[in-house]
CSV table of N, CA and C in Angstrom, one decimal:
chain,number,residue,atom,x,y,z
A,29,UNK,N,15.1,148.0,68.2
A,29,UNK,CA,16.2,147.4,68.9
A,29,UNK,C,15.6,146.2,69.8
A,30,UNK,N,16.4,145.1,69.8
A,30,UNK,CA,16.2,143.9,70.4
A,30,UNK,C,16.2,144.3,71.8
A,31,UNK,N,16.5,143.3,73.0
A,31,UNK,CA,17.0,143.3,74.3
A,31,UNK,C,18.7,142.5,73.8
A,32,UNK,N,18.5,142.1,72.9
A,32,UNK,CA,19.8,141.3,72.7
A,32,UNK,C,21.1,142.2,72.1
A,33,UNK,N,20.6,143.7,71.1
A,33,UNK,CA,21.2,144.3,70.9
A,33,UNK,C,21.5,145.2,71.9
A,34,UNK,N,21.1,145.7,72.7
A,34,UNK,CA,21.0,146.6,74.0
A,34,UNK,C,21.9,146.0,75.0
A,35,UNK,N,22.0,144.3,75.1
A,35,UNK,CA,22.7,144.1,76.2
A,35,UNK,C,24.3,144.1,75.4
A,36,UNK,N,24.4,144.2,74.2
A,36,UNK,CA,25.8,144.1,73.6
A,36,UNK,C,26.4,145.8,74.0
A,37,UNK,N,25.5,146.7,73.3
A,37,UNK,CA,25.9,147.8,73.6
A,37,UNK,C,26.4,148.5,75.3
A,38,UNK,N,25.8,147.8,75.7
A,38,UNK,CA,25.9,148.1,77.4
A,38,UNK,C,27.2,147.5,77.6
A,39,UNK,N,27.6,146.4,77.2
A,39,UNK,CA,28.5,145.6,77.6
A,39,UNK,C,29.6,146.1,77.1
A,40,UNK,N,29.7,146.6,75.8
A,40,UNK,CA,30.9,147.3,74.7
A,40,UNK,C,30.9,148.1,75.9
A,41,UNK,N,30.3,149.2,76.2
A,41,UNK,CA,30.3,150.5,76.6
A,41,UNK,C,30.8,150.1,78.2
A,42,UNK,N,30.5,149.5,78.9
A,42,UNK,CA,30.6,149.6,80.7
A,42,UNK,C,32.5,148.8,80.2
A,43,UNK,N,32.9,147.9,79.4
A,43,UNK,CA,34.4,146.7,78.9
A,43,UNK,C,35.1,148.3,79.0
A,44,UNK,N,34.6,148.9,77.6
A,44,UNK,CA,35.3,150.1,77.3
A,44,UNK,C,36.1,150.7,78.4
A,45,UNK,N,34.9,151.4,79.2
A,45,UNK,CA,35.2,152.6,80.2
A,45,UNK,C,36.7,151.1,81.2
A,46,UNK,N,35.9,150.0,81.7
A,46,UNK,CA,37.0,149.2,82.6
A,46,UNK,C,38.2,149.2,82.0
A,47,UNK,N,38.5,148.8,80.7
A,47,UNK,CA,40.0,148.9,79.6
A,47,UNK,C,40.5,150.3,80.0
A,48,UNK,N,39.6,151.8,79.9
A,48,UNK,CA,40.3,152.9,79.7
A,48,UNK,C,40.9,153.0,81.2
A,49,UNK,N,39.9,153.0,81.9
A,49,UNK,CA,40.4,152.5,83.6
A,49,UNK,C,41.3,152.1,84.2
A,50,UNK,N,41.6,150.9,83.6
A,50,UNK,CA,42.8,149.8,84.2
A,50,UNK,C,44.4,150.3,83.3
A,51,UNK,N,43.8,150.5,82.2
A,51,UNK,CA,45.6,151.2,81.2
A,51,UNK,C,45.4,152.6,82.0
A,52,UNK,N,44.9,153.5,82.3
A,52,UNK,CA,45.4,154.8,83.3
A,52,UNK,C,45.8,154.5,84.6
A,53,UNK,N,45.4,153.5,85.0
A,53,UNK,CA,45.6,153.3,86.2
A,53,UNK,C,47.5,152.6,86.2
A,54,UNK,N,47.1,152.0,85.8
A,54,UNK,CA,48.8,150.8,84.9
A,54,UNK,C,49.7,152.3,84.7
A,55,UNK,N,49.4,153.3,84.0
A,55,UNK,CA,50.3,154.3,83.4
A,55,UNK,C,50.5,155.1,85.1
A,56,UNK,N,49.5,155.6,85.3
A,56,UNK,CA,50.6,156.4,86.6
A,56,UNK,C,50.8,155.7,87.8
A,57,UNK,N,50.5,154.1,87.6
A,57,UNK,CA,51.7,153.4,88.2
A,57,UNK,C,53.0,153.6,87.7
A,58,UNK,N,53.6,153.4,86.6
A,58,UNK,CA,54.9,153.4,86.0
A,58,UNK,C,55.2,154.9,86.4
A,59,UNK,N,54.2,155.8,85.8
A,59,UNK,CA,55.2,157.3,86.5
A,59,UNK,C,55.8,157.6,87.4
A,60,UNK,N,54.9,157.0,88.7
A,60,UNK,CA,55.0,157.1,89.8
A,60,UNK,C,56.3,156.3,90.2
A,61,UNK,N,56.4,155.5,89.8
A,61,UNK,CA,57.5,154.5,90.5
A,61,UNK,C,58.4,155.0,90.1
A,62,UNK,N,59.7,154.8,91.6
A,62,UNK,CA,60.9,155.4,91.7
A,62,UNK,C,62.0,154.4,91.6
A,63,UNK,N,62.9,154.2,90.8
A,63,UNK,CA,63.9,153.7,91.1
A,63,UNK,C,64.5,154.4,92.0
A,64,UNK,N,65.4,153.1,92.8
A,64,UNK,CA,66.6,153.3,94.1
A,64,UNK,C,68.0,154.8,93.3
A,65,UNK,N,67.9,155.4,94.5
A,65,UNK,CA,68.8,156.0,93.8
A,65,UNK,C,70.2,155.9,93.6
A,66,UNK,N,71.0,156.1,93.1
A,66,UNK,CA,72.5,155.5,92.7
A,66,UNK,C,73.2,156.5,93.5
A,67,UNK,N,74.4,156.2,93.8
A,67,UNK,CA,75.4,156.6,94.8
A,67,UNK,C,75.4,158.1,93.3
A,68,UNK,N,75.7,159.3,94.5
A,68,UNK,CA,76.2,160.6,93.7
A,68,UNK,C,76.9,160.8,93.0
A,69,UNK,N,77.6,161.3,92.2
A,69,UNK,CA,78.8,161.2,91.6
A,69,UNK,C,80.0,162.2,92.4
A,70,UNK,N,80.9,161.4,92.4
A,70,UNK,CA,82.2,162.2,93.0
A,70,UNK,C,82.3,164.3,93.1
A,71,UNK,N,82.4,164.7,93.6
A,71,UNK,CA,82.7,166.0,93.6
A,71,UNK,C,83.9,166.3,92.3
A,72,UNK,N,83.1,167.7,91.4
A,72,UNK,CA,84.1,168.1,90.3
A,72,UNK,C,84.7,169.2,90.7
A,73,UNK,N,86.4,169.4,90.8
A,73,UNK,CA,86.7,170.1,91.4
A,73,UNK,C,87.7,170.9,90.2
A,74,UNK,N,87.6,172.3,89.9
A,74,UNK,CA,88.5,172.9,88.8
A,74,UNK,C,90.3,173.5,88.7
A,75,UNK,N,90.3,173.8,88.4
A,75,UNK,CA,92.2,173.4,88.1
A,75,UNK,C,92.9,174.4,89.4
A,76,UNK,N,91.6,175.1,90.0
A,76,UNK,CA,92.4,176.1,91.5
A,76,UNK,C,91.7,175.6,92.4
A,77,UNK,N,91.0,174.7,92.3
A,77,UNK,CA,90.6,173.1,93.9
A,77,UNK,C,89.1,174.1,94.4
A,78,UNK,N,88.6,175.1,93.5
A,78,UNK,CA,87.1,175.4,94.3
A,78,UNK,C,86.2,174.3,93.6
A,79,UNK,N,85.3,174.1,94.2
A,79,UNK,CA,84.1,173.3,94.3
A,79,UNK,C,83.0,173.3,92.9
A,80,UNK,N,82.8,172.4,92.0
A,80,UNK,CA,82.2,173.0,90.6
A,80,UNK,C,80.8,172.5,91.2
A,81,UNK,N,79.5,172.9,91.2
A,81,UNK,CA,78.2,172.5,91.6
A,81,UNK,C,77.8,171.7,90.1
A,82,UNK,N,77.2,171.0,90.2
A,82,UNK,CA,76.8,170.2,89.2
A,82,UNK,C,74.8,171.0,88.9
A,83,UNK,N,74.8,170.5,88.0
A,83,UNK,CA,73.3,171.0,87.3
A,83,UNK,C,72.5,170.3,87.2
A,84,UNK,N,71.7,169.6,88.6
A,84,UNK,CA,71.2,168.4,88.1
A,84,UNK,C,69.5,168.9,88.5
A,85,UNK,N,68.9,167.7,87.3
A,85,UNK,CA,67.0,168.4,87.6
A,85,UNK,C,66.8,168.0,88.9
A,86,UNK,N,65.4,168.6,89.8
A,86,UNK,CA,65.1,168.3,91.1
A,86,UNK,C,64.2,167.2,90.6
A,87,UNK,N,63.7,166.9,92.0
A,87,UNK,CA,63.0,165.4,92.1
A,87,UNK,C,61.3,166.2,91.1
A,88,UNK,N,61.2,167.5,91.5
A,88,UNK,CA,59.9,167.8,91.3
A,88,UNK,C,59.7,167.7,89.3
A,89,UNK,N,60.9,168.0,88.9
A,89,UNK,CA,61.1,168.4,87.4
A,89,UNK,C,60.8,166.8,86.5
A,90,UNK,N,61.7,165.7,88.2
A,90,UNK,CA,61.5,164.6,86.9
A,90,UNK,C,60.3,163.8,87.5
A,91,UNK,N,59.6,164.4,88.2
A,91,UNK,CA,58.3,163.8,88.3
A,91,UNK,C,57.3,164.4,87.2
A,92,UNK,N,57.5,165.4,86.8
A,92,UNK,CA,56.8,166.5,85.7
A,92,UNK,C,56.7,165.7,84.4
A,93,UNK,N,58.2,165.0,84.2
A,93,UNK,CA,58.9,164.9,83.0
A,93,UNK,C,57.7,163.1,82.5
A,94,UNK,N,58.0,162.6,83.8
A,94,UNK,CA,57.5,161.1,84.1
A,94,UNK,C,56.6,161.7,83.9
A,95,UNK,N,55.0,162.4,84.0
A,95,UNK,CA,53.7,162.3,84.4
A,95,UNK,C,53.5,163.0,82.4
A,96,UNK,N,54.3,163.6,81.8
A,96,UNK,CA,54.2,164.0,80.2
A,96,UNK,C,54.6,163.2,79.5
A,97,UNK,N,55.4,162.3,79.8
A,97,UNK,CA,55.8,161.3,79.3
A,97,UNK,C,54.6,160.1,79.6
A,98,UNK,N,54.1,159.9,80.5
A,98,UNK,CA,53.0,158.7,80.8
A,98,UNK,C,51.7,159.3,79.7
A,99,UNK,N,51.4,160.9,79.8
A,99,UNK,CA,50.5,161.6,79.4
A,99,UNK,C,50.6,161.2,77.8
A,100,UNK,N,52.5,160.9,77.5
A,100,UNK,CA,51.9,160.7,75.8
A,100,UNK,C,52.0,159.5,75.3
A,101,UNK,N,52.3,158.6,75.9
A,101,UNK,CA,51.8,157.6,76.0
A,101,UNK,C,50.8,156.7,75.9
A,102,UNK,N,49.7,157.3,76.7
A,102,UNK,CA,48.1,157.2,77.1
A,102,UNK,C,47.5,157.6,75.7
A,103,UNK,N,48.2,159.0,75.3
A,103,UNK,CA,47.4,159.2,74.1
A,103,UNK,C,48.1,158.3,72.8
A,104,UNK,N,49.0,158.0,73.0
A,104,UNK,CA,49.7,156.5,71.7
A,104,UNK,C,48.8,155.5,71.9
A,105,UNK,N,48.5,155.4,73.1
A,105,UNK,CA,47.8,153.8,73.1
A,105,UNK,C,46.5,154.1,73.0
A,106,UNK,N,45.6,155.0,73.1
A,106,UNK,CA,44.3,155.6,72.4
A,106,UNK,C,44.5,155.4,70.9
A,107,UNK,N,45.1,156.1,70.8
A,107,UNK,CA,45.2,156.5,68.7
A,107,UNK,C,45.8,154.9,68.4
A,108,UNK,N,46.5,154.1,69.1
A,108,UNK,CA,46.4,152.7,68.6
A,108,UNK,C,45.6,152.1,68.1
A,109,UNK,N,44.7,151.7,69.3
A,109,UNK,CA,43.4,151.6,69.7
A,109,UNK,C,42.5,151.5,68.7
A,110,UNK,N,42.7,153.0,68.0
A,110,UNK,CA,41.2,153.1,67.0
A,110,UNK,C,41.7,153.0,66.2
């Protein structure tokens, strides 16, 4: 091996690792960010006026949801990649 081939490989190799770096880093920026939230929706009330609770996910579920969703992602833009 040259010095000339050595400094290519170094260079592939150190580019690589910064690329894989900066797209993970980009991805759980997007997970993380929160849209503003939207006014609630009106109260659902049933045909004898008690109170219906609505079913909605917690903040923790759709942060889960965001961080597997960014997770498959990461691995789409890998398998692109190669």
């Amino acid at each position: 091996m040259n010095m000339n081939q050595i400094t290519k490989m170094f260079t592939r190799l150190v580019m690589r690792r910064i690329m894989n770096w900066g797209i993970n880093q980009g991805m759980d920026t997007i997970s993380k960010a929160r849209k503003p939230k939207a006014a609630p929706p009106p109260p659902q009330v049933d045909n004898d006026g008690n109170l219906i609770e609505a079913q909605q996910p917690s903040d923790a579920q759709n942060r889960k949801q965001a961080r597997q969703m960014a997770q498959k992602v990461k691995t789409m833009n890998r398998m692109t990649r190669r």
